[in-house]
Amino acid sequence: MNDKEKLITKASEAALKAYAPYSKFRVGAAILADDGNVYTGVNVENRSYGLTICAERNAIAHAVAMEIKAIKAVAVYSPDSEVPLPPCGACRQVITEFAAPDAVVICCGKGSETVEIPVSELYPMDSLHNLKKN
Ligand code: THU
């Protein structure tokens, strides 16, 4: 199994732990970080629907809590999606906050087809990308 397949496997295993009793749409995300480790997250829904957090942002929160500095790749997997699932707009913005310049997102659904796309293409005209970090 190569690195890409391993990341997809981690995302698919995570998806089974999603908390999605309202939409029944389970999502898992797995981040390959600059420290060489993989960090996972799942979508966590809430009865106040707007408080739902996507799998990608939860994986990022997990990775940042473990002091990663940059994301090299993210696999997004949903066993409930007919098509390879790309991150929502909010997650694209948050991924760019930590993405290495050549970072990629690997989109996966229930089928075997996957779509790999550079973050720079997934989120062009990055909002506020010149804002200085202190
Ligand atoms: N969801 C994610 O976790 N990631 C995505 O990229 C798309 C949407 C979740 C949010 C909600 O719990 C469910 O999928 C349906 O929108």
PDB file of N, CA, C and O in Angstrom, residues 89-129:
ATOM      1  N   GLY A  89     -16.748  24.848   1.086  1.00  0.00           N
ATOM      2  CA  GLY A  89     -16.040  26.124   0.956  1.00  0.00           C
ATOM      3  C   GLY A  89     -15.328  26.538   2.233  1.00  0.00           C
ATOM      4  O   GLY A  89     -14.175  26.993   2.210  1.00  0.00           O
ATOM      5  N   ALA A  90     -16.021  26.391   3.372  1.00  0.00           N
ATOM      6  CA  ALA A  90     -15.419  26.780   4.651  1.00  0.00           C
ATOM      7  C   ALA A  90     -14.157  25.961   4.911  1.00  0.00           C
ATOM      8  O   ALA A  90     -13.125  26.495   5.341  1.00  0.00           O
ATOM      9  N   CYS A  91     -14.222  24.671   4.649  1.00  0.00           N
ATOM     10  CA  CYS A  91     -13.055  23.810   4.890  1.00  0.00           C
ATOM     11  C   CYS A  91     -11.908  24.152   3.943  1.00  0.00           C
ATOM     12  O   CYS A  91     -10.737  24.087   4.317  1.00  0.00           O
ATOM     13  N   ARG A  92     -12.252  24.518   2.697  1.00  0.00           N
ATOM     14  CA  ARG A  92     -11.186  24.916   1.758  1.00  0.00           C
ATOM     15  C   ARG A  92     -10.401  26.097   2.325  1.00  0.00           C
ATOM     16  O   ARG A  92      -9.183  26.137   2.287  1.00  0.00           O
ATOM     17  N   GLN A  93     -11.138  27.075   2.845  1.00  0.00           N
ATOM     18  CA  GLN A  93     -10.479  28.254   3.436  1.00  0.00           C
ATOM     19  C   GLN A  93      -9.572  27.840   4.596  1.00  0.00           C
ATOM     20  O   GLN A  93      -8.433  28.285   4.702  1.00  0.00           O
ATOM     21  N   VAL A  94     -10.078  26.967   5.466  1.00  0.00           N
ATOM     22  CA  VAL A  94      -9.307  26.582   6.655  1.00  0.00           C
ATOM     23  C   VAL A  94      -8.106  25.711   6.265  1.00  0.00           C
ATOM     24  O   VAL A  94      -7.023  25.838   6.841  1.00  0.00           O
ATOM     25  N   ILE A  95      -8.273  24.863   5.259  1.00  0.00           N
ATOM     26  CA  ILE A  95      -7.135  24.054   4.781  1.00  0.00           C
ATOM     27  C   ILE A  95      -6.002  24.972   4.300  1.00  0.00           C
ATOM     28  O   ILE A  95      -4.828  24.740   4.592  1.00  0.00           O
ATOM     29  N   THR A  96      -6.354  26.055   3.607  1.00  0.00           N
ATOM     30  CA  THR A  96      -5.299  26.944   3.080  1.00  0.00           C
ATOM     31  C   THR A  96      -4.488  27.602   4.195  1.00  0.00           C
ATOM     32  O   THR A  96      -3.350  27.986   3.980  1.00  0.00           O
ATOM     33  N   GLU A  97      -5.075  27.719   5.374  1.00  0.00           N
ATOM     34  CA  GLU A  97      -4.354  28.334   6.500  1.00  0.00           C
ATOM     35  C   GLU A  97      -3.085  27.546   6.845  1.00  0.00           C
ATOM     36  O   GLU A  97      -2.098  28.103   7.294  1.00  0.00           O
ATOM     37  N   PHE A  98      -3.132  26.230   6.630  1.00  0.00           N
ATOM     38  CA  PHE A  98      -2.025  25.361   7.049  1.00  0.00           C
ATOM     39  C   PHE A  98      -1.367  24.602   5.897  1.00  0.00           C
ATOM     40  O   PHE A  98      -0.397  23.881   6.108  1.00  0.00           O
ATOM     41  N   ALA A  99      -1.897  24.733   4.680  1.00  0.00           N
ATOM     42  CA  ALA A  99      -1.414  23.919   3.567  1.00  0.00           C
ATOM     43  C   ALA A  99       0.005  24.296   3.147  1.00  0.00           C
ATOM     44  O   ALA A  99       0.327  25.480   3.007  1.00  0.00           O
ATOM     45  N   ALA A 100       0.863  23.291   2.945  1.00  0.00           N
ATOM     46  CA  ALA A 100       2.174  23.505   2.334  1.00  0.00           C
ATOM     47  C   ALA A 100       1.923  23.961   0.892  1.00  0.00           C
ATOM     48  O   ALA A 100       0.851  23.693   0.329  1.00  0.00           O
ATOM     49  N   PRO A 101       2.876  24.662   0.267  1.00  0.00           N
ATOM     50  CA  PRO A 101       2.641  25.199  -1.080  1.00  0.00           C
ATOM     51  C   PRO A 101       2.200  24.142  -2.108  1.00  0.00           C
ATOM     52  O   PRO A 101       1.423  24.437  -3.001  1.00  0.00           O
ATOM     53  N   ASP A 102       2.680  22.918  -1.954  1.00  0.00           N
ATOM     54  CA  ASP A 102       2.334  21.863  -2.921  1.00  0.00           C
ATOM     55  C   ASP A 102       1.312  20.861  -2.360  1.00  0.00           C
ATOM     56  O   ASP A 102       1.190  19.745  -2.859  1.00  0.00           O
ATOM     57  N   ALA A 103       0.563  21.275  -1.346  1.00  0.00           N
ATOM     58  CA  ALA A 103      -0.382  20.351  -0.694  1.00  0.00           C
ATOM     59  C   ALA A 103      -1.501  19.928  -1.648  1.00  0.00           C
ATOM     60  O   ALA A 103      -1.915  20.699  -2.531  1.00  0.00           O
ATOM     61  N   VAL A 104      -1.974  18.710  -1.459  1.00  0.00           N
ATOM     62  CA  VAL A 104      -3.065  18.183  -2.290  1.00  0.00           C
ATOM     63  C   VAL A 104      -4.215  17.683  -1.427  1.00  0.00           C
ATOM     64  O   VAL A 104      -4.029  17.308  -0.264  1.00  0.00           O
ATOM     65  N   VAL A 105      -5.414  17.690  -2.039  1.00  0.00           N
ATOM     66  CA  VAL A 105      -6.594  17.095  -1.410  1.00  0.00           C
ATOM     67  C   VAL A 105      -7.017  15.902  -2.261  1.00  0.00           C
ATOM     68  O   VAL A 105      -7.076  16.004  -3.488  1.00  0.00           O
ATOM     69  N   ILE A 106      -7.276  14.787  -1.601  1.00  0.00           N
ATOM     70  CA  ILE A 106      -7.704  13.569  -2.301  1.00  0.00           C
ATOM     71  C   ILE A 106      -9.164  13.323  -1.935  1.00  0.00           C
ATOM     72  O   ILE A 106      -9.497  13.096  -0.766  1.00  0.00           O
ATOM     73  N   CYS A 107     -10.031  13.416  -2.930  1.00  0.00           N
ATOM     74  CA  CYS A 107     -11.483  13.309  -2.706  1.00  0.00           C
ATOM     75  C   CYS A 107     -11.935  11.885  -3.003  1.00  0.00           C
ATOM     76  O   CYS A 107     -11.614  11.338  -4.067  1.00  0.00           O
ATOM     77  N   CYS A 108     -12.714  11.308  -2.075  1.00  0.00           N
ATOM     78  CA  CYS A 108     -13.137   9.914  -2.225  1.00  0.00           C
ATOM     79  C   CYS A 108     -14.596   9.738  -1.825  1.00  0.00           C
ATOM     80  O   CYS A 108     -15.056  10.329  -0.846  1.00  0.00           O
ATOM     81  N   GLY A 109     -15.295   8.898  -2.586  1.00  0.00           N
ATOM     82  CA  GLY A 109     -16.667   8.530  -2.256  1.00  0.00           C
ATOM     83  C   GLY A 109     -16.761   7.022  -2.122  1.00  0.00           C
ATOM     84  O   GLY A 109     -15.746   6.358  -1.909  1.00  0.00           O
ATOM     85  N   LYS A 110     -17.977   6.485  -2.259  1.00  0.00           N
ATOM     86  CA  LYS A 110     -18.147   5.054  -2.033  1.00  0.00           C
ATOM     87  C   LYS A 110     -17.520   4.195  -3.141  1.00  0.00           C
ATOM     88  O   LYS A 110     -17.186   3.044  -2.910  1.00  0.00           O
ATOM     89  N   GLY A 111     -17.347   4.776  -4.308  1.00  0.00           N
ATOM     90  CA  GLY A 111     -16.736   4.033  -5.407  1.00  0.00           C
ATOM     91  C   GLY A 111     -15.221   4.059  -5.329  1.00  0.00           C
ATOM     92  O   GLY A 111     -14.642   4.665  -4.430  1.00  0.00           O
ATOM     93  N   SER A 112     -14.579   3.413  -6.290  1.00  0.00           N
ATOM     94  CA  SER A 112     -13.113   3.340  -6.254  1.00  0.00           C
ATOM     95  C   SER A 112     -12.458   4.572  -6.890  1.00  0.00           C
ATOM     96  O   SER A 112     -11.264   4.794  -6.703  1.00  0.00           O
ATOM     97  N   GLU A 113     -13.246   5.381  -7.608  1.00  0.00           N
ATOM     98  CA  GLU A 113     -12.674   6.578  -8.249  1.00  0.00           C
ATOM     99  C   GLU A 113     -12.251   7.597  -7.199  1.00  0.00           C
ATOM    100  O   GLU A 113     -12.987   7.867  -6.239  1.00  0.00           O
ATOM    101  N   THR A 114     -11.072   8.175  -7.359  1.00  0.00           N
ATOM    102  CA  THR A 114     -10.639   9.267  -6.479  1.00  0.00           C
ATOM    103  C   THR A 114     -10.225  10.451  -7.348  1.00  0.00           C
ATOM    104  O   THR A 114      -9.859  10.276  -8.511  1.00  0.00           O
ATOM    105  N   VAL A 115     -10.322  11.641  -6.784  1.00  0.00           N
ATOM    106  CA  VAL A 115      -9.891  12.851  -7.487  1.00  0.00           C
ATOM    107  C   VAL A 115      -8.857  13.544  -6.609  1.00  0.00           C
ATOM    108  O   VAL A 115      -9.137  13.871  -5.458  1.00  0.00           O
ATOM    109  N   GLU A 116      -7.664  13.723  -7.170  1.00  0.00           N
ATOM    110  CA  GLU A 116      -6.602  14.409  -6.423  1.00  0.00           C
ATOM    111  C   GLU A 116      -6.412  15.794  -7.024  1.00  0.00           C
ATOM    112  O   GLU A 116      -6.237  15.929  -8.234  1.00  0.00           O
ATOM    113  N   ILE A 117      -6.449  16.812  -6.166  1.00  0.00           N
ATOM    114  CA  ILE A 117      -6.380  18.176  -6.673  1.00  0.00           C
ATOM    115  C   ILE A 117      -5.481  19.030  -5.765  1.00  0.00           C
ATOM    116  O   ILE A 117      -5.583  18.931  -4.529  1.00  0.00           O
ATOM    117  N   PRO A 118      -4.595  19.843  -6.353  1.00  0.00           N
ATOM    118  CA  PRO A 118      -3.774  20.725  -5.514  1.00  0.00           C
ATOM    119  C   PRO A 118      -4.650  21.731  -4.783  1.00  0.00           C
ATOM    120  O   PRO A 118      -5.647  22.214  -5.350  1.00  0.00           O
ATOM    121  N   VAL A 119      -4.283  22.056  -3.560  1.00  0.00           N
ATOM    122  CA  VAL A 119      -5.061  23.041  -2.786  1.00  0.00           C
ATOM    123  C   VAL A 119      -5.134  24.364  -3.552  1.00  0.00           C
ATOM    124  O   VAL A 119      -6.153  25.044  -3.550  1.00  0.00           O
ATOM    125  N   SER A 120      -4.063  24.709  -4.240  1.00  0.00           N
ATOM    126  CA  SER A 120      -4.029  25.976  -4.990  1.00  0.00           C
ATOM    127  C   SER A 120      -5.102  26.025  -6.077  1.00  0.00           C
ATOM    128  O   SER A 120      -5.571  27.098  -6.439  1.00  0.00           O
ATOM    129  N   GLU A 121      -5.498  24.850  -6.599  1.00  0.00           N
ATOM    130  CA  GLU A 121      -6.567  24.813  -7.619  1.00  0.00           C
ATOM    131  C   GLU A 121      -7.948  24.728  -6.978  1.00  0.00           C
ATOM    132  O   GLU A 121      -8.934  25.194  -7.525  1.00  0.00           O
ATOM    133  N   LEU A 122      -7.976  24.102  -5.807  1.00  0.00           N
ATOM    134  CA  LEU A 122      -9.253  23.930  -5.111  1.00  0.00           C
ATOM    135  C   LEU A 122      -9.738  25.258  -4.538  1.00  0.00           C
ATOM    136  O   LEU A 122     -10.933  25.494  -4.386  1.00  0.00           O
ATOM    137  N   TYR A 123      -8.780  26.128  -4.241  1.00  0.00           N
ATOM    138  CA  TYR A 123      -9.136  27.400  -3.607  1.00  0.00           C
ATOM    139  C   TYR A 123      -8.311  28.533  -4.224  1.00  0.00           C
ATOM    140  O   TYR A 123      -7.426  29.091  -3.582  1.00  0.00           O
ATOM    141  N   PRO A 124      -8.596  28.864  -5.479  1.00  0.00           N
ATOM    142  CA  PRO A 124      -7.856  29.949  -6.125  1.00  0.00           C
ATOM    143  C   PRO A 124      -8.284  31.298  -5.560  1.00  0.00           C
ATOM    144  O   PRO A 124      -9.339  31.397  -4.920  1.00  0.00           O
ATOM    145  N   MET A 125      -7.504  32.318  -5.794  1.00  0.00           N
ATOM    146  CA  MET A 125      -7.795  33.670  -5.296  1.00  0.00           C
ATOM    147  C   MET A 125      -8.026  33.626  -3.779  1.00  0.00           C
ATOM    148  O   MET A 125      -8.999  34.155  -3.256  1.00  0.00           O
ATOM    149  N   ASP A 126      -7.095  32.955  -3.091  1.00  0.00           N
ATOM    150  CA  ASP A 126      -7.170  32.741  -1.647  1.00  0.00           C
ATOM    151  C   ASP A 126      -7.442  34.042  -0.897  1.00  0.00           C
ATOM    152  O   ASP A 126      -6.672  34.987  -0.965  1.00  0.00           O
ATOM    153  N   SER A 127      -8.529  34.043  -0.161  1.00  0.00           N
ATOM    154  CA  SER A 127      -8.927  35.230   0.577  1.00  0.00           C
ATOM    155  C   SER A 127      -7.912  35.597   1.667  1.00  0.00           C
ATOM    156  O   SER A 127      -7.523  34.752   2.464  1.00  0.00           O
ATOM    157  N   LEU A 128      -7.465  36.848   1.673  1.00  0.00           N
ATOM    158  CA  LEU A 128      -6.580  37.397   2.718  1.00  0.00           C
ATOM    159  C   LEU A 128      -5.246  36.672   2.823  1.00  0.00           C
ATOM    160  O   LEU A 128      -4.631  36.641   3.879  1.00  0.00           O
ATOM    161  N   HIS A 129      -4.769  36.072   1.712  1.00  0.00           N
ATOM    162  CA  HIS A 129      -3.552  35.264   1.813  1.00  0.00           C
ATOM    163  C   HIS A 129      -2.314  36.090   2.148  1.00  0.00           C
ATOM    164  O   HIS A 129      -1.296  35.538   2.549  1.00  0.00           O
TER     165      HIS A 129
END
